[in-house]
């Protein structure tokens, strides 16, 4: 019995550690040295405080998703498609770019949990303001307000990301970090899917979206409260750097190292896997009554389920060959976006089943894109080289997200089919360049 319990515990711990890598949406944008073991002090109770904090923050993310919930919200208030197309670029670049600029500054403080608390409160207030927008504004004005609030929200998220990585490294034993994130992400994912199932009950209440956002705001506040209670000791303040300046100093790598250049180009072109998601939501909503939310719930369930079932598959494939994961996902995204373009042009009276099927495969594929590029970068870099590679690639990606997101959003104002076609061309180009990348 004892051996059976030990085996079960070990198996579940490994599973949750792998799930942590799948559910963690944050990019590693820090450019600093690892925290030394001497600066880490594990305190009894910190594990549970961080676990509950991560649980509530991830649950809040699911209830105010920039890929699912916010596009649905924008369409429900009559905001232009152009503004909906800006949600993901702002959400991603807004949390990525600040990390490059201020990561070194935050690292200069011996205590860093306060930065997470501040960021969590700002996120809560931003989403709370979105709740007011849904109830009082509409069309262009409401859409602009949500985009502006999402910008503030994303900047605060970048602040939380920087602080959380260091606090986790300082206060939690190394062998428990993956399990902690895995437990929180899995529990939040399951609760998020339950929320989606409730929304599938043919709900037609006009106030369901404000309640989703209000719940998300409350959960971020609860997350910040748990984080404030963490017992953090003063740690080292050395090793931080300005990622943007480091990137500028290292841009020559793109010219001198062909493998790294091909990787950055491929990763840039594969942004279509994330940027296309809101347009599938808009496509599905185009033939649905404005007050119908059952399909919103189904999309939330699909997204969580896709991440959950694809974890082991992509993880095994990435361990075998991260290059082939990139190639396979490039093919899939190309085909999915071509299908989206065709469905948009056909203008079917009821396209929901087709779009949901495509969205499920896209959600599965996007997990592969993230795992493939992260694994390839880690395997490609040698020693401290990874810090430089991360700084250069994340700086370029951060700004390209804004540029490409703005262009695609403008194009969506005229034609959804054209946007999907551009994303398909982008992924096909990634396949062409990635085919010539070396195995690492």
Short mmCIF file of C-alpha atoms in Angstrom, two decimals:
data_model
loop_
_atom_site.label_atom_id
_atom_site.label_comp_id
_atom_site.label_asym_id
_atom_site.label_seq_id
_atom_site.Cartn_x
_atom_site.Cartn_y
_atom_site.Cartn_z
CA UNK A 1 0.00 0.00 0.00
CA UNK A 2 2.83 2.38 0.92
CA UNK A 3 4.58 1.75 -2.41
CA UNK A 4 1.31 2.26 -4.28
CA UNK A 5 0.73 5.61 -2.55
CA UNK A 6 4.32 6.71 -3.25
CA UNK A 7 4.01 5.72 -6.91
CA UNK A 8 0.68 7.54 -7.29
CA UNK A 9 2.05 10.69 -5.64
CA UNK A 10 5.18 10.64 -7.84
CA UNK A 11 3.12 10.12 -11.00
CA UNK A 12 0.69 12.94 -10.18
CA UNK A 13 3.55 15.30 -9.28
CA UNK A 14 5.23 14.70 -12.63
CA UNK A 15 1.90 15.18 -14.43
CA UNK A 16 1.19 18.49 -12.70
CA UNK A 17 4.75 19.68 -13.41
CA UNK A 18 4.20 19.08 -17.12
CA UNK A 19 0.77 20.70 -17.00
CA UNK A 20 2.36 23.79 -15.45
CA UNK A 21 4.38 24.36 -18.62
CA UNK A 22 1.24 24.04 -20.73
CA UNK A 23 -1.06 26.34 -18.77
CA UNK A 24 1.58 29.01 -18.01
CA UNK A 25 0.85 31.73 -20.56
CA UNK A 26 3.70 34.00 -19.54
CA UNK A 27 6.80 34.51 -21.62
CA UNK A 28 10.18 34.35 -19.89
CA UNK A 29 11.11 37.95 -20.65
CA UNK A 30 13.51 38.41 -17.77
CA UNK A 31 17.17 38.90 -18.55
CA UNK A 32 18.81 38.13 -15.24
CA UNK A 33 20.88 35.47 -13.56
CA UNK A 34 19.25 32.76 -11.49
CA UNK A 35 18.64 33.45 -7.81
CA UNK A 36 21.28 31.75 -5.69
CA UNK A 37 20.21 29.10 -3.21
CA UNK A 38 21.60 31.26 -0.38
CA UNK A 39 18.97 33.90 -1.16
CA UNK A 40 16.10 31.42 -1.03
CA UNK A 41 14.33 30.77 2.28
CA UNK A 42 11.47 28.30 2.22
CA UNK A 43 8.80 29.12 4.82
CA UNK A 44 6.03 26.79 5.86
CA UNK A 45 2.71 28.11 4.54
CA UNK A 46 4.12 29.96 1.52
CA UNK A 47 3.33 26.99 -0.73
CA UNK A 48 -0.39 27.26 0.02
CA UNK A 49 -0.48 31.05 -0.16
CA UNK A 50 1.12 31.07 -3.61
CA UNK A 51 -1.03 28.10 -4.68
CA UNK A 52 -4.27 29.92 -3.84
CA UNK A 53 -2.97 33.17 -5.34
CA UNK A 54 -2.12 31.47 -8.63
CA UNK A 55 -5.43 29.60 -8.61
CA UNK A 56 -7.50 32.77 -8.33
CA UNK A 57 -5.39 34.72 -10.85
CA UNK A 58 -5.63 31.94 -13.44
CA UNK A 59 -9.36 31.59 -12.85
CA UNK A 60 -9.71 35.35 -13.34
CA UNK A 61 -7.75 35.05 -16.59
CA UNK A 62 -10.21 32.47 -17.86
CA UNK A 63 -13.23 34.64 -17.02
CA UNK A 64 -11.79 37.71 -18.80
CA UNK A 65 -9.94 36.00 -21.65
CA UNK A 66 -8.74 38.33 -24.41
CA UNK A 67 -9.18 35.49 -26.92
CA UNK A 68 -12.73 34.43 -26.01
CA UNK A 69 -14.67 36.55 -23.51
CA UNK A 70 -13.51 40.04 -24.51
CA UNK A 71 -14.12 39.53 -28.29
CA UNK A 72 -17.61 38.27 -27.40
CA UNK A 73 -18.11 41.32 -25.21
CA UNK A 74 -16.94 43.69 -27.98
CA UNK A 75 -19.37 42.19 -30.47
CA UNK A 76 -22.24 42.25 -27.96
CA UNK A 77 -21.88 46.03 -27.44
CA UNK A 78 -21.56 46.64 -31.18
CA UNK A 79 -17.87 47.60 -31.24
CA UNK A 80 -16.16 47.54 -34.67
CA UNK A 81 -14.30 44.38 -35.68
CA UNK A 82 -11.19 46.54 -36.01
CA UNK A 83 -11.11 47.07 -32.24
CA UNK A 84 -11.72 43.39 -31.47
CA UNK A 85 -8.68 42.54 -33.55
CA UNK A 86 -6.49 44.67 -31.27
CA UNK A 87 -7.29 42.69 -28.11
CA UNK A 88 -4.74 39.88 -28.40
CA UNK A 89 -1.84 42.05 -29.68
CA UNK A 90 -2.34 44.52 -26.83
CA UNK A 91 -2.78 41.75 -24.27
CA UNK A 92 0.40 39.94 -25.34
CA UNK A 93 2.75 42.83 -26.17
CA UNK A 94 1.47 44.93 -23.29
CA UNK A 95 2.61 42.33 -20.77
CA UNK A 96 5.79 41.37 -22.65
CA UNK A 97 7.45 44.71 -23.48
CA UNK A 98 7.38 46.20 -19.94
CA UNK A 99 9.24 43.15 -18.62
CA UNK A 100 12.11 43.96 -20.97
CA UNK A 101 12.34 47.56 -19.76
CA UNK A 102 11.72 47.33 -16.02
CA UNK A 103 12.75 43.78 -15.13
CA UNK A 104 16.21 44.91 -14.05
CA UNK A 105 14.75 47.78 -12.01
CA UNK A 106 12.40 45.51 -10.06
CA UNK A 107 15.28 43.10 -9.49
CA UNK A 108 17.07 45.90 -7.61
CA UNK A 109 14.52 45.64 -4.76
CA UNK A 110 15.24 43.10 -2.05
CA UNK A 111 11.49 42.41 -1.57
CA UNK A 112 9.35 41.97 -4.68
CA UNK A 113 5.97 40.59 -3.65
CA UNK A 114 4.62 44.16 -3.38
CA UNK A 115 4.99 44.59 -7.14
CA UNK A 116 2.73 41.58 -7.71
CA UNK A 117 0.14 42.94 -5.27
CA UNK A 118 0.16 46.34 -7.02
CA UNK A 119 -0.17 44.67 -10.41
CA UNK A 120 -3.01 42.46 -9.19
CA UNK A 121 -4.98 45.42 -7.81
CA UNK A 122 -4.52 47.37 -11.06
CA UNK A 123 -5.75 44.35 -13.06
CA UNK A 124 -8.80 44.09 -10.81
CA UNK A 125 -9.61 47.79 -11.19
CA UNK A 126 -9.15 47.61 -14.97
CA UNK A 127 -11.62 44.73 -15.29
CA UNK A 128 -14.01 46.40 -12.86
CA UNK A 129 -13.97 49.45 -15.12
CA UNK A 130 -14.73 47.17 -18.09
CA UNK A 131 -17.82 46.03 -16.19
CA UNK A 132 -19.01 49.63 -16.01
CA UNK A 133 -18.30 50.06 -19.74
CA UNK A 134 -20.47 47.06 -20.64
CA UNK A 135 -23.38 48.50 -18.68
CA UNK A 136 -23.10 52.11 -19.84
CA UNK A 137 -21.27 52.41 -23.18
CA UNK A 138 -21.60 50.80 -26.58
CA UNK A 139 -20.31 50.74 -30.16
CA UNK A 140 -17.14 52.73 -30.91
CA UNK A 141 -16.92 54.53 -27.56
CA UNK A 142 -17.34 51.33 -25.57
CA UNK A 143 -14.83 49.48 -27.75
CA UNK A 144 -12.21 52.20 -27.37
CA UNK A 145 -12.71 52.22 -23.59
CA UNK A 146 -12.19 48.45 -23.38
CA UNK A 147 -9.05 48.60 -25.54
CA UNK A 148 -7.66 51.38 -23.35
CA UNK A 149 -8.44 49.49 -20.14
CA UNK A 150 -6.90 46.32 -21.56
CA UNK A 151 -3.70 48.27 -22.23
CA UNK A 152 -3.50 49.26 -18.55
CA UNK A 153 -4.40 45.70 -17.55
CA UNK A 154 -1.59 44.23 -19.70
CA UNK A 155 1.04 46.58 -18.30
CA UNK A 156 0.03 45.53 -14.79
CA UNK A 157 0.19 41.89 -15.83
CA UNK A 158 3.80 42.36 -16.93
CA UNK A 159 4.55 43.73 -13.46
CA UNK A 160 3.02 40.63 -11.84
CA UNK A 161 4.93 38.31 -14.14
CA UNK A 162 8.32 39.78 -13.22
CA UNK A 163 7.65 39.67 -9.48
CA UNK A 164 6.03 36.23 -9.42
CA UNK A 165 8.96 34.43 -11.04
CA UNK A 166 11.45 35.80 -8.52
CA UNK A 167 9.20 35.34 -5.47
CA UNK A 168 8.50 31.75 -6.52
CA UNK A 169 12.23 31.15 -6.89
CA UNK A 170 12.99 32.71 -3.48
CA UNK A 171 10.25 31.16 -1.36
CA UNK A 172 9.43 27.72 -2.80
CA UNK A 173 11.77 24.72 -2.87
CA UNK A 174 12.98 23.87 -6.37
CA UNK A 175 11.41 20.41 -6.38
CA UNK A 176 7.97 21.88 -5.56
CA UNK A 177 7.73 24.78 -8.04
CA UNK A 178 6.41 22.86 -11.01
CA UNK A 179 3.88 20.96 -8.92
CA UNK A 180 2.59 24.19 -7.36
CA UNK A 181 1.94 25.86 -10.71
CA UNK A 182 0.46 22.65 -12.07
CA UNK A 183 -1.99 22.25 -9.19
CA UNK A 184 -3.15 25.87 -9.48
CA UNK A 185 -3.48 25.82 -13.26
CA UNK A 186 -5.29 22.49 -13.38
CA UNK A 187 -7.77 23.42 -10.64
CA UNK A 188 -8.45 26.84 -12.22
CA UNK A 189 -8.84 25.20 -15.64
CA UNK A 190 -11.40 22.73 -14.32
CA UNK A 191 -13.37 25.46 -12.52
CA UNK A 192 -13.21 27.57 -15.69
CA UNK A 193 -14.69 24.70 -17.68
CA UNK A 194 -17.48 24.36 -15.12
CA UNK A 195 -18.27 28.05 -15.61
CA UNK A 196 -18.37 27.42 -19.35
CA UNK A 197 -20.78 24.51 -18.83
CA UNK A 198 -23.10 26.77 -16.82
CA UNK A 199 -23.08 29.30 -19.63
CA UNK A 200 -24.13 26.55 -22.05
CA UNK A 201 -27.52 26.27 -20.32
CA UNK A 202 -29.16 28.43 -22.99
CA UNK A 203 -28.73 31.54 -20.86
CA UNK A 204 -30.11 34.75 -22.35
CA UNK A 205 -29.51 37.15 -19.47
CA UNK A 206 -28.16 40.46 -20.73
CA UNK A 207 -26.06 40.94 -17.62
CA UNK A 208 -24.08 37.68 -17.82
CA UNK A 209 -20.96 39.33 -19.26
CA UNK A 210 -20.78 42.05 -16.57
CA UNK A 211 -21.05 39.31 -13.95
CA UNK A 212 -18.17 37.40 -15.56
CA UNK A 213 -15.97 40.49 -15.48
CA UNK A 214 -17.02 41.40 -11.94
CA UNK A 215 -16.11 37.89 -10.79
CA UNK A 216 -12.73 38.16 -12.52
CA UNK A 217 -12.02 41.47 -10.74
CA UNK A 218 -12.90 39.96 -7.37
CA UNK A 219 -10.67 36.95 -8.02
CA UNK A 220 -7.69 39.18 -8.83
CA UNK A 221 -8.19 41.05 -5.57
CA UNK A 222 -8.32 37.76 -3.68
CA UNK A 223 -5.16 36.65 -5.48
CA UNK A 224 -3.40 39.86 -4.40
CA UNK A 225 -4.51 39.37 -0.79
CA UNK A 226 -3.06 35.86 -0.67
CA UNK A 227 0.17 37.14 -2.21
CA UNK A 228 0.48 39.92 0.33
CA UNK A 229 0.43 37.30 3.09
CA UNK A 230 3.52 35.51 1.71
CA UNK A 231 6.51 35.55 4.02
CA UNK A 232 9.33 36.84 1.80
CA UNK A 233 12.84 37.48 3.09
CA UNK A 234 15.16 40.06 1.60
CA UNK A 235 17.09 38.63 -1.34
CA UNK A 236 19.94 39.56 -3.60
CA UNK A 237 19.59 42.59 -5.87
CA UNK A 238 22.33 41.73 -8.35
CA UNK A 239 22.01 40.16 -11.78
CA UNK A 240 19.20 42.23 -13.27
CA UNK A 241 19.53 43.96 -16.63
CA UNK A 242 17.51 46.01 -19.09
CA UNK A 243 16.30 43.48 -21.65
CA UNK A 244 15.64 46.11 -24.31
CA UNK A 245 19.15 47.58 -24.08
CA UNK A 246 20.64 44.11 -24.08
CA UNK A 247 18.62 43.29 -27.18
CA UNK A 248 19.86 46.39 -29.00
CA UNK A 249 23.44 45.45 -28.18
CA UNK A 250 22.87 41.92 -29.47
CA UNK A 251 20.91 42.55 -32.68
CA UNK A 252 23.98 41.51 -34.65
CA UNK A 253 23.12 37.93 -33.67
CA UNK A 254 20.36 38.02 -36.27
CA UNK A 255 22.99 38.58 -38.94
CA UNK A 256 25.74 36.33 -37.59
CA UNK A 257 23.77 33.26 -36.44
CA UNK A 258 21.61 31.73 -39.16
CA UNK A 259 19.82 29.24 -36.87
CA UNK A 260 18.78 31.97 -34.47
CA UNK A 261 17.67 34.22 -37.37
CA UNK A 262 15.53 31.44 -38.84
CA UNK A 263 14.00 30.77 -35.42
CA UNK A 264 13.06 34.43 -34.87
CA UNK A 265 11.55 34.69 -38.36
CA UNK A 266 9.59 31.47 -37.91
CA UNK A 267 8.35 32.50 -34.47
CA UNK A 268 7.29 35.90 -35.79
CA UNK A 269 5.32 34.38 -38.66
CA UNK A 270 3.67 31.86 -36.30
CA UNK A 271 2.04 34.68 -34.33
CA UNK A 272 -0.99 33.92 -36.48
CA UNK A 273 -1.84 30.98 -34.18
CA UNK A 274 -2.67 33.40 -31.37
CA UNK A 275 -3.80 36.43 -33.34
CA UNK A 276 -6.41 34.47 -35.32
CA UNK A 277 -8.31 33.20 -32.25
CA UNK A 278 -10.56 36.28 -31.70
CA UNK A 279 -11.56 36.27 -35.37
CA UNK A 280 -12.95 32.73 -35.03
CA UNK A 281 -15.04 34.01 -32.10
CA UNK A 282 -16.29 36.92 -34.23
CA UNK A 283 -17.03 34.52 -37.10
CA UNK A 284 -19.10 32.25 -34.85
CA UNK A 285 -20.98 35.17 -33.35
CA UNK A 286 -21.91 36.67 -36.73
CA UNK A 287 -24.99 34.41 -37.06
CA UNK A 288 -26.05 34.25 -33.42
CA UNK A 289 -28.56 36.39 -31.49
CA UNK A 290 -26.85 39.13 -29.51
CA UNK A 291 -28.27 37.91 -26.18
CA UNK A 292 -27.35 34.23 -26.64
CA UNK A 293 -24.44 33.09 -24.47
CA UNK A 294 -24.57 29.28 -24.63
CA UNK A 295 -21.94 29.25 -27.38
CA UNK A 296 -19.70 31.52 -25.31
CA UNK A 297 -19.73 28.87 -22.60
CA UNK A 298 -18.94 26.16 -25.13
CA UNK A 299 -15.93 28.11 -26.42
CA UNK A 300 -14.62 28.46 -22.84
CA UNK A 301 -15.02 24.71 -22.31
CA UNK A 302 -13.37 23.93 -25.64
CA UNK A 303 -10.38 26.13 -24.87
CA UNK A 304 -9.75 24.53 -21.47
CA UNK A 305 -10.30 21.02 -22.75
CA UNK A 306 -7.98 21.54 -25.72
CA UNK A 307 -5.14 22.68 -23.45
CA UNK A 308 -5.71 19.78 -21.08
CA UNK A 309 -5.80 16.93 -23.61
CA UNK A 310 -2.90 18.19 -25.73
CA UNK A 311 -0.36 18.57 -22.93
CA UNK A 312 1.19 15.10 -22.97
CA UNK A 313 1.21 14.83 -26.78
CA UNK A 314 3.02 18.10 -27.48
CA UNK A 315 5.38 17.55 -24.56
CA UNK A 316 6.51 14.18 -25.90
CA UNK A 317 6.85 15.49 -29.45
CA UNK A 318 8.84 18.53 -28.31
CA UNK A 319 11.24 16.29 -26.38
CA UNK A 320 11.75 14.21 -29.52
CA UNK A 321 12.07 17.13 -31.96
CA UNK A 322 10.96 20.70 -31.22
CA UNK A 323 11.66 21.55 -34.88
CA UNK A 324 9.06 19.04 -36.04
CA UNK A 325 6.55 20.42 -33.54
CA UNK A 326 7.03 23.85 -35.14
CA UNK A 327 6.59 22.39 -38.64
CA UNK A 328 3.49 20.37 -37.75
CA UNK A 329 1.81 23.33 -36.05
CA UNK A 330 2.67 25.59 -39.00
CA UNK A 331 0.86 23.19 -41.34
CA UNK A 332 -2.16 22.99 -39.02
CA UNK A 333 -2.47 26.77 -38.56
CA UNK A 334 -2.22 27.27 -42.33
CA UNK A 335 -5.05 24.80 -42.97
CA UNK A 336 -7.20 26.17 -40.13
CA UNK A 337 -6.90 29.77 -41.33
CA UNK A 338 -7.65 28.73 -44.92
CA UNK A 339 -10.78 26.95 -43.65
CA UNK A 340 -11.75 30.07 -41.69
CA UNK A 341 -11.36 32.17 -44.83
CA UNK A 342 -13.56 29.79 -46.85
CA UNK A 343 -16.29 29.68 -44.19
CA UNK A 344 -16.26 33.46 -43.99
CA UNK A 345 -16.69 33.78 -47.76
CA UNK A 346 -19.49 31.17 -47.88
CA UNK A 347 -21.46 33.19 -45.31
CA UNK A 348 -23.31 30.10 -44.03
CA UNK A 349 -26.56 30.61 -42.16
CA UNK A 350 -25.27 28.52 -39.25
CA UNK A 351 -21.49 28.18 -39.16
CA UNK A 352 -21.21 27.56 -35.41
CA UNK A 353 -20.42 23.78 -35.49
CA UNK A 354 -17.71 24.30 -38.12
CA UNK A 355 -16.13 27.25 -36.33
CA UNK A 356 -16.15 25.46 -32.98
CA UNK A 357 -14.41 22.44 -34.49
CA UNK A 358 -11.77 24.72 -36.03
CA UNK A 359 -11.37 26.63 -32.76
CA UNK A 360 -10.77 23.41 -30.83
CA UNK A 361 -8.02 22.32 -33.22
CA UNK A 362 -6.56 25.85 -33.15
CA UNK A 363 -6.47 25.80 -29.31
CA UNK A 364 -4.69 22.43 -29.39
CA UNK A 365 -2.28 23.69 -32.07
CA UNK A 366 -1.47 26.90 -30.20
CA UNK A 367 -0.26 24.86 -27.24
CA UNK A 368 2.09 23.08 -29.64
CA UNK A 369 3.33 26.39 -31.02
CA UNK A 370 4.19 27.64 -27.54
CA UNK A 371 5.86 24.42 -26.43
CA UNK A 372 7.75 23.98 -29.69
CA UNK A 373 9.26 27.46 -29.72
CA UNK A 374 10.17 27.42 -26.01
CA UNK A 375 11.82 24.00 -26.26
CA UNK A 376 13.69 24.92 -29.44
CA UNK A 377 15.05 28.13 -27.88
CA UNK A 378 16.21 26.35 -24.73
CA UNK A 379 17.89 23.57 -26.70
CA UNK A 380 19.49 25.99 -29.15
CA UNK A 381 21.08 28.24 -26.51
CA UNK A 382 24.29 27.36 -24.71
CA UNK A 383 24.96 28.62 -21.16
CA UNK A 384 24.25 32.35 -20.69
CA UNK A 385 23.41 32.60 -24.41
CA UNK A 386 19.76 31.93 -23.59
CA UNK A 387 19.43 35.28 -21.79
CA UNK A 388 20.59 37.13 -24.89
CA UNK A 389 18.40 35.09 -27.23
CA UNK A 390 15.34 35.75 -25.06
CA UNK A 391 16.02 39.50 -24.95
CA UNK A 392 16.43 39.81 -28.73
CA UNK A 393 13.52 37.59 -29.76
CA UNK A 394 11.05 38.95 -27.19
CA UNK A 395 11.89 42.57 -28.05
CA UNK A 396 11.22 41.97 -31.74
CA UNK A 397 8.11 39.88 -31.06
CA UNK A 398 6.71 42.46 -28.66
CA UNK A 399 6.81 45.25 -31.22
CA UNK A 400 5.83 43.04 -34.18
CA UNK A 401 2.72 41.93 -32.28
CA UNK A 402 1.53 45.52 -32.18
CA UNK A 403 2.35 46.20 -35.84
CA UNK A 404 0.89 42.97 -37.26
CA UNK A 405 -2.09 43.18 -34.90
CA UNK A 406 -2.84 46.71 -36.06
CA UNK A 407 -2.58 45.76 -39.75
CA UNK A 408 -4.76 42.65 -39.39
CA UNK A 409 -7.33 44.57 -37.34
CA UNK A 410 -7.53 47.23 -40.05
CA UNK A 411 -7.96 44.56 -42.71
CA UNK A 412 -10.70 42.87 -40.67
CA UNK A 413 -12.74 46.07 -40.91
CA UNK A 414 -13.18 45.28 -44.61
CA UNK A 415 -13.04 41.48 -44.78
CA UNK A 416 -12.70 38.62 -42.28
CA UNK A 417 -11.89 36.26 -45.13
CA UNK A 418 -8.90 38.41 -46.10
CA UNK A 419 -7.58 38.39 -42.52
CA UNK A 420 -7.71 34.59 -42.36
CA UNK A 421 -6.00 34.39 -45.75
CA UNK A 422 -3.15 36.63 -44.53
CA UNK A 423 -2.73 34.50 -41.40
CA UNK A 424 -2.65 31.36 -43.57
CA UNK A 425 0.05 32.92 -45.77
CA UNK A 426 2.03 33.88 -42.67
CA UNK A 427 1.95 30.32 -41.29
CA UNK A 428 2.84 28.88 -44.69
CA UNK A 429 5.87 31.19 -44.78
CA UNK A 430 6.82 29.98 -41.30
CA UNK A 431 6.66 26.41 -42.59
CA UNK A 432 8.99 27.28 -45.47
CA UNK A 433 11.59 28.95 -43.24
CA UNK A 434 11.22 26.40 -40.44
CA UNK A 435 11.82 23.55 -42.88
CA UNK A 436 15.38 24.81 -43.30
CA UNK A 437 16.03 25.20 -39.57
CA UNK A 438 18.60 22.89 -38.06
CA UNK A 439 17.71 20.26 -35.45
CA UNK A 440 18.99 21.37 -32.04
#
